[in-house]
Short mmCIF file of C-alpha atoms and ligand atoms in Angstrom, two decimals:
data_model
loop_
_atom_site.label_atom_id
_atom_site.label_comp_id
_atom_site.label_asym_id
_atom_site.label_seq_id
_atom_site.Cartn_x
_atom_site.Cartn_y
_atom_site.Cartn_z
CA UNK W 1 0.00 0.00 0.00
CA UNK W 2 0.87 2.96 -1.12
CA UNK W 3 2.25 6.19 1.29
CA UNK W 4 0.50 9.59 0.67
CA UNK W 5 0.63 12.61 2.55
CA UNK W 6 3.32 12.68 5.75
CA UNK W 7 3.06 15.03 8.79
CA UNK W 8 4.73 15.30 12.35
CA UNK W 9 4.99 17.66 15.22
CA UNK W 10 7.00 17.80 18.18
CA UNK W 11 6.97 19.96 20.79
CA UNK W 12 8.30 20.63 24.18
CA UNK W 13 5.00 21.79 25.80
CA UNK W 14 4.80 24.12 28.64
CA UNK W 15 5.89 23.17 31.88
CA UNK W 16 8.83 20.53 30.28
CA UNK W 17 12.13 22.00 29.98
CA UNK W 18 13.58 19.19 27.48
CA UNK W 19 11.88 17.33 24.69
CA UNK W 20 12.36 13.71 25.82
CA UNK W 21 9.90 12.58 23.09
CA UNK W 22 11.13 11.08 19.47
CA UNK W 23 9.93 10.40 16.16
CA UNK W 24 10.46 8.26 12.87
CA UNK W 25 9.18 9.12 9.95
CA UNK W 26 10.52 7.03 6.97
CA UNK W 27 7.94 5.53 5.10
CA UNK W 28 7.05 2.65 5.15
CA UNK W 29 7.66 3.16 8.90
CA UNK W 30 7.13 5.16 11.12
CA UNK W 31 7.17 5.54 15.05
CA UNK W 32 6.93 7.60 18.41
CA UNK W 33 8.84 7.09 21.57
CA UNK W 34 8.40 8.96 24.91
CA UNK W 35 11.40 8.73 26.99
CA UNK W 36 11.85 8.60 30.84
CA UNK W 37 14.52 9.06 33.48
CA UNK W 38 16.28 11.32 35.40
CA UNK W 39 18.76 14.08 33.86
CA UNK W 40 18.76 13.54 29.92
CA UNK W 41 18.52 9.74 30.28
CA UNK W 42 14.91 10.31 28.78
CA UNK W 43 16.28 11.94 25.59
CA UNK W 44 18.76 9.51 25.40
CA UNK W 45 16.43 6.56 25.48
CA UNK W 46 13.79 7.92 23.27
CA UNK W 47 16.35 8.42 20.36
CA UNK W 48 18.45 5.37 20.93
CA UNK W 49 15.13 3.90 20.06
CA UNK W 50 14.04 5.78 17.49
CA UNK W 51 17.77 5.39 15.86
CA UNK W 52 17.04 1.52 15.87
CA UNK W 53 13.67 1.64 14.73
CA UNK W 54 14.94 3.80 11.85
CA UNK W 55 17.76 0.72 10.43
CA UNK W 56 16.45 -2.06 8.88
CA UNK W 57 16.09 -5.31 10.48
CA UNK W 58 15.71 -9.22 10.08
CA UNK W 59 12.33 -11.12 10.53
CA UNK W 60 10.83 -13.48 7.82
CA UNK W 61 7.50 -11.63 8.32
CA UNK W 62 6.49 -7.93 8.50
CA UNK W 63 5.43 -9.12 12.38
CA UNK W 64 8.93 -11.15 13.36
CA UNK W 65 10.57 -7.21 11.32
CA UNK W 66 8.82 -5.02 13.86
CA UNK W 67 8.85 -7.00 17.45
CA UNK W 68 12.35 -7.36 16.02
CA UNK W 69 13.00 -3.65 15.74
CA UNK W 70 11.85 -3.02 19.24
CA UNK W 71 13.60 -5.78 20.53
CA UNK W 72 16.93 -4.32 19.04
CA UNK W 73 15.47 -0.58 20.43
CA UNK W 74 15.09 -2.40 23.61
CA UNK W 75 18.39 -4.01 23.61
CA UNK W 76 20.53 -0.57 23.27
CA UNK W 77 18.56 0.94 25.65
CA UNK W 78 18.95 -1.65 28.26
CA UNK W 79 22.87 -1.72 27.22
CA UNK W 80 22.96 1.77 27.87
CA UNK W 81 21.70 2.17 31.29
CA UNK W 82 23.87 -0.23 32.17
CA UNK W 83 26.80 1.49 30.80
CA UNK W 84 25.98 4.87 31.80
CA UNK W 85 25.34 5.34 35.39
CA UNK W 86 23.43 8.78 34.70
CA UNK W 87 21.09 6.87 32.59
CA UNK W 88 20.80 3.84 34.84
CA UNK W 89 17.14 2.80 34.89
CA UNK W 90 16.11 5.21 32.12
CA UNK W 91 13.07 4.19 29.44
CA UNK W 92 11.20 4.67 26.48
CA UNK W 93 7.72 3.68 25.18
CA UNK W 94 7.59 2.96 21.78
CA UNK W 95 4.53 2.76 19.53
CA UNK W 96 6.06 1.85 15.48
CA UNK W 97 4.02 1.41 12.57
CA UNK W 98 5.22 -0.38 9.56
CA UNK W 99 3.09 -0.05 6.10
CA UNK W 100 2.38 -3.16 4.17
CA UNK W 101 0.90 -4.50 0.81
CA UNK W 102 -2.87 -4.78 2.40
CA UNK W 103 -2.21 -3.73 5.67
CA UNK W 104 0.01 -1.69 8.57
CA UNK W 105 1.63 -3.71 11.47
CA UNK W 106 2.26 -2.30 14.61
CA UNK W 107 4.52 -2.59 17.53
CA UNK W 108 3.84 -1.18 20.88
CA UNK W 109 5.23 -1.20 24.42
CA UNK W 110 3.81 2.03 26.85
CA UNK W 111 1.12 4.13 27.21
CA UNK W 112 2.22 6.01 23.32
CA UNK W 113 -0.35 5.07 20.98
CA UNK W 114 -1.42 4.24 17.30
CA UNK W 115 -5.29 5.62 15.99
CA UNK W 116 -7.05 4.70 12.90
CA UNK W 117 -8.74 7.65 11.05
CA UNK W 118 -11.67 5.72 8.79
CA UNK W 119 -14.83 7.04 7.51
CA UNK W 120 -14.45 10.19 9.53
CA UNK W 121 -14.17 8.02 12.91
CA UNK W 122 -11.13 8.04 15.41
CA UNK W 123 -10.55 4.70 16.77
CA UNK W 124 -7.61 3.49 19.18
CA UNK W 125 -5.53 0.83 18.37
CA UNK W 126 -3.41 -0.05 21.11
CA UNK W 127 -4.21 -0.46 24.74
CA UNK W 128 -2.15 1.37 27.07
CA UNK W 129 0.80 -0.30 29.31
CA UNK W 130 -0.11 1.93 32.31
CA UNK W 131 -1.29 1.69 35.56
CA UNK W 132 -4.14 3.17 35.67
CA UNK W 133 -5.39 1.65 32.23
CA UNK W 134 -4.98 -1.80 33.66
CA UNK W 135 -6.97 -0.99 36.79
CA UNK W 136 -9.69 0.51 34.66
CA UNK W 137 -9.54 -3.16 32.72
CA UNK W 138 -10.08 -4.98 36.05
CA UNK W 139 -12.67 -3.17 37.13
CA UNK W 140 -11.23 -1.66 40.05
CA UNK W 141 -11.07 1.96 38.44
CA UNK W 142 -13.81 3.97 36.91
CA UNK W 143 -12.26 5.91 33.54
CA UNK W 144 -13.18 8.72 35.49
CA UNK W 145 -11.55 8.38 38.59
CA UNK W 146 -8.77 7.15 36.14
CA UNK W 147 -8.93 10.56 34.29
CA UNK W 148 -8.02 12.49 37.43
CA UNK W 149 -6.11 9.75 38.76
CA UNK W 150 -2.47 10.94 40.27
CA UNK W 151 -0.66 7.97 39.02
CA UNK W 152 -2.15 8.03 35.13
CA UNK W 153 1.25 8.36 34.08
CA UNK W 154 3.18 5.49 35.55
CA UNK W 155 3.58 2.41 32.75
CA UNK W 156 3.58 -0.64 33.48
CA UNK W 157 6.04 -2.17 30.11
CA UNK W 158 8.88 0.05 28.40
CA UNK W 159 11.51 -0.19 25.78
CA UNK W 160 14.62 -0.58 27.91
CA UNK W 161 14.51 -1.09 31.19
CA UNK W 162 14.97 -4.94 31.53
CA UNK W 163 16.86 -7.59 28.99
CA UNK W 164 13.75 -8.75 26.97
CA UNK W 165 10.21 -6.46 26.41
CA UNK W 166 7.04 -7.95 25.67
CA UNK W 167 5.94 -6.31 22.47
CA UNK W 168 2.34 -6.20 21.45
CA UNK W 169 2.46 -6.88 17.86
CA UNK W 170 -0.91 -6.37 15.57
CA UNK W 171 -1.51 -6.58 12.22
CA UNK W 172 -4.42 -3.55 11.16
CA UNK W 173 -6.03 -4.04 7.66
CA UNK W 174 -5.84 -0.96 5.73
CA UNK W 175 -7.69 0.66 3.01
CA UNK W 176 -6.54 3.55 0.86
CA UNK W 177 -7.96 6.70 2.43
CA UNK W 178 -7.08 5.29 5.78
CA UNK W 179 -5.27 7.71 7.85
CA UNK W 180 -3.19 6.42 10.92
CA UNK W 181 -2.10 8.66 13.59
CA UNK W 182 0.71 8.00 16.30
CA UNK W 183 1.14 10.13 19.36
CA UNK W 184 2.80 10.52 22.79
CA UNK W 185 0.67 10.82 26.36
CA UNK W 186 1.48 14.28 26.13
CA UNK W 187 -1.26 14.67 23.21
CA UNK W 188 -3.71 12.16 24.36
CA UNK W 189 -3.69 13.32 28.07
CA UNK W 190 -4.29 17.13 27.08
CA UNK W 191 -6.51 16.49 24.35
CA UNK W 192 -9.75 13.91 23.99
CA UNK W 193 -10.19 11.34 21.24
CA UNK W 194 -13.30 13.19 20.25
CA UNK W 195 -11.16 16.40 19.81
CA UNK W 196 -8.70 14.53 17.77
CA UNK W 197 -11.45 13.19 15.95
CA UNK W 198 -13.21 16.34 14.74
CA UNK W 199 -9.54 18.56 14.17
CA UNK W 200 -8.09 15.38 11.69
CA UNK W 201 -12.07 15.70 10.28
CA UNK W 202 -11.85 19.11 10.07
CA UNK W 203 -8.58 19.05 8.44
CA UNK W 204 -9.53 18.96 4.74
CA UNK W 205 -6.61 16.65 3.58
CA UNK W 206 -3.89 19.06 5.30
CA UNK W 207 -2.27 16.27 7.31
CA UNK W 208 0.20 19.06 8.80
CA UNK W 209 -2.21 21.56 9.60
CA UNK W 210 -3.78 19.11 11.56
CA UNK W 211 -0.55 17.96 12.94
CA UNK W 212 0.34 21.37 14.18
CA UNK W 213 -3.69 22.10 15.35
CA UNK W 214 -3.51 19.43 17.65
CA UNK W 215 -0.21 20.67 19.35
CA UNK W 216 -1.11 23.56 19.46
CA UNK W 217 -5.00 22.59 21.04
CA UNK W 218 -2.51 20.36 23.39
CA UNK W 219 -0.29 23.13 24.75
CA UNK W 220 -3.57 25.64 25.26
CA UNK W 221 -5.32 23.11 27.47
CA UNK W 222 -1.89 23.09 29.52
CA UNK W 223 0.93 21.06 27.78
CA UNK W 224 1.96 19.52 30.61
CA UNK W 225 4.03 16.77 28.55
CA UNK W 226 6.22 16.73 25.71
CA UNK W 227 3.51 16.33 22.63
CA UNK W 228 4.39 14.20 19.68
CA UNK W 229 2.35 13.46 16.37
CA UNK W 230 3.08 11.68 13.54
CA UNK W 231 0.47 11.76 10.78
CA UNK W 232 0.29 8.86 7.92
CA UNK W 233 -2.21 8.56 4.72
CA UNK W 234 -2.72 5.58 2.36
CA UNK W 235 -2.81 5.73 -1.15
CA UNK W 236 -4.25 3.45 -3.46
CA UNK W 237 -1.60 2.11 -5.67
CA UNK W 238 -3.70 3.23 -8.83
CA UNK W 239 -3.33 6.94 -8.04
CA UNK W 240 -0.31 8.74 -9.56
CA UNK W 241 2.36 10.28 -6.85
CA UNK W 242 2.07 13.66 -7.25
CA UNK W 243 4.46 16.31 -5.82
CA UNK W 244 2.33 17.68 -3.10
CA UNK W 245 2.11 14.02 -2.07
CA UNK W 246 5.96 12.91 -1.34
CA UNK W 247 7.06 12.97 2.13
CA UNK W 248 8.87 16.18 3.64
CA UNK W 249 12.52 15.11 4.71
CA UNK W 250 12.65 12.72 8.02
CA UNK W 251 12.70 14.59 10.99
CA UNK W 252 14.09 11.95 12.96
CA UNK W 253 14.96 11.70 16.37
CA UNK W 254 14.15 15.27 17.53
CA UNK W 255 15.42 16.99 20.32
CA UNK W 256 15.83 20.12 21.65
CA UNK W 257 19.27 21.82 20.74
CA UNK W 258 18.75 23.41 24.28
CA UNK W 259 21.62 22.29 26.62
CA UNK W 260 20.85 23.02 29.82
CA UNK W 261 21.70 21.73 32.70
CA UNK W 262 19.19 19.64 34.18
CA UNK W 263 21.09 17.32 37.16
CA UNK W 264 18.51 16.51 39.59
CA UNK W 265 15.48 16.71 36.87
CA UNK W 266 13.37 13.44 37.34
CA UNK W 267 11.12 12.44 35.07
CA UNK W 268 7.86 14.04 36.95
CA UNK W 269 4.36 12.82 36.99
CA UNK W 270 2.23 14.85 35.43
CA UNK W 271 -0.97 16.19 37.77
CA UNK W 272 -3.89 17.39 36.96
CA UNK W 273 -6.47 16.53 39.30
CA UNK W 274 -7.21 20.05 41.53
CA UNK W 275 -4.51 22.65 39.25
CA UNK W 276 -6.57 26.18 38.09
CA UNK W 277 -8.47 25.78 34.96
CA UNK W 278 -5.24 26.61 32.24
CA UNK W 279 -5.72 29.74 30.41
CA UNK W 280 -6.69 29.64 27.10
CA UNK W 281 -5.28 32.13 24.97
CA UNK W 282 -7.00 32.53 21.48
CA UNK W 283 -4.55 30.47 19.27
CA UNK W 284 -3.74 32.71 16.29
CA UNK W 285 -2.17 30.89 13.03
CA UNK W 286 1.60 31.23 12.01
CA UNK W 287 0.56 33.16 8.73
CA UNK W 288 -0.79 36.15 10.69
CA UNK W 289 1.95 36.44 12.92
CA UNK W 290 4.40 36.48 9.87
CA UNK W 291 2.31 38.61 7.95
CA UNK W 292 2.05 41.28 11.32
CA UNK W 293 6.04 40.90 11.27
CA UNK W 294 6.40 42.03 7.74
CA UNK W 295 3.84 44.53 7.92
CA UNK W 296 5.29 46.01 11.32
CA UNK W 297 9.09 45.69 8.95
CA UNK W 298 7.30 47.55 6.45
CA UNK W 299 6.06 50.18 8.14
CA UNK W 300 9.32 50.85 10.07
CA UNK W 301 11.24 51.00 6.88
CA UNK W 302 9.14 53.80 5.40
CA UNK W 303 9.04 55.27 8.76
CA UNK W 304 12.50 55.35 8.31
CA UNK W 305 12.92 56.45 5.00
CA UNK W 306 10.38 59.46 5.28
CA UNK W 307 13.08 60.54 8.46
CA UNK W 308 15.74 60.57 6.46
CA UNK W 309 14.05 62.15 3.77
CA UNK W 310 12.54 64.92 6.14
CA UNK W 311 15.98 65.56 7.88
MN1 LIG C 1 4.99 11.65 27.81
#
């Protein structure tokens, strides 16, 4: 199956100093990983992850190829920790999505996940390694109380922090038209599924409007995490590749070129349960603000000019 349009966002949100959050986007595959531990060992994790996600592996089927890819991701990261005492015990979800003939296949470990976008309806594909999730599973949590819940954040698998990972691999039939949509916690826990639901509806075929629309919608309603989308369409194989539809250049394994010191930072648990309402500034779109800038650049240089000219 063929790969149309290609978006992703990443962003450090508002309370986060770093980005720990990374993303792959080489089609056919394509991934998110949310780092965790102390100091940088978050960034560290997420793109030693994302780095082995992005080679190719072994595997006889497109299944064995991805648990195979996070098993590698797994190993380095575990290798790491060990060999790094400032990134001792450090993590990573990872949620990977690998485009087939007839269908995608997906690899998960953490509380990242993969959406389908058919038919103008959202729907989750992975269930959440978390805490929280699983009590809501057992019955011993209302998604309510789990919605408020302190601990929401605390997973229960990751990418690195023992030899092996269980991987939850699934194979998603896929139809051209289908769009598939991978994100961090930092997206989901800010903004609902029926938000993300009506801004990729809304979105008129502009995979990176949408993209950016939902970080930004995440950041207004707090940002409290790193945020991280990645955006996929299929094509059917009949339609001719035009030039609108080829992927922008991978933007890999992004972090924040900000190098800060940040010793004693541990990987905090987000809380929302009791903070002020967050303000909502009106969100205004990058065109106006670049448009204001050259108008205000305009305005001084005749400004300017008419001085000079008067004097
Ligand atoms: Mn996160």
């Amino acid at each position: 199956m063929r790969v149309g349009q290609v978006a992703s966002a990443t962003d450090t949100g508002r309370k986060r100093r770093r980005n720990e959050d990374s993303l792959v986007v080489r089609p056919p595959l394509f991934a998110v990983a949310d780092g965790m531990g102390g100091a940088q060992a978050g960034e560290i994790a997420s793109r030693l992850a994302a780095e082995a996600l992005g080679e190719t592996g072994g595997g006889a089927t497109a299944e064995e190829h991805v648990a195979e890819l996070v098993q590698e991701a797994n190993r380095r990261v575990y290798r790491r920790s060990h060999e790094d005492a400032t990134a001792s015990g450090m993590g990573t979800t990872v949620t990977v999505a690998l485009v087939g003939e007839t269908d995608v296949v997906l690899g998960h470990v953490g509380d990242s996940r993969a959406y389908r976008f058919r038919d103008g309806k959202l729907e989750q594909l992975t269930a959440d390694h978390n805490l929280v999730q699983e009590l809501v599973r057992d019955g011993k949590l209302t998604p309510e109380e789990a919605e408020a819940h302190p601990q929401r954040s605390v997973i229960t698998r990751a990418v690195g922090t023992d030899p092996d990972v269980d991987v939850d691999v699934q194979r998603i039939a896929a139809e051209p038209g289908d769009l598939f949509l991978l994100c961090s916690d930092g997206l989901t826990d800010m903004v609902a599924d029926a938000d993300i639901e009506r801004i990729v509806a809304d979105s008129d075929g502009d995979l990176q409007g949408a993209a950016d629309e939902l970080v930004a919608l995440a950041n207004n309603r707090g940002g409290v995490d790193n945020i991280t989308v990645v955006l996929f369409e299929l094509a059917g194989d009949e339609a001719e590749q035009t030039l609108a539809d080829v992927a922008p250049p991978p933007d890999e394994a992004a972090v924040d070129d900000d190098d800060e010191d940040t010793l004693t930072e541990l990987d905090a648990v987000p809380v929302l349960a009791g903070g002020p309402p967050p303000e909502a500034p009106p969100r205004r779109r990058r065109g106006l603000y670049l448009l204001g800038a050259a108008l205000l650049v305009l305005l001084a240089v005749a400004a300017l000019t008419a001085w000079e000219y008067l004097s």
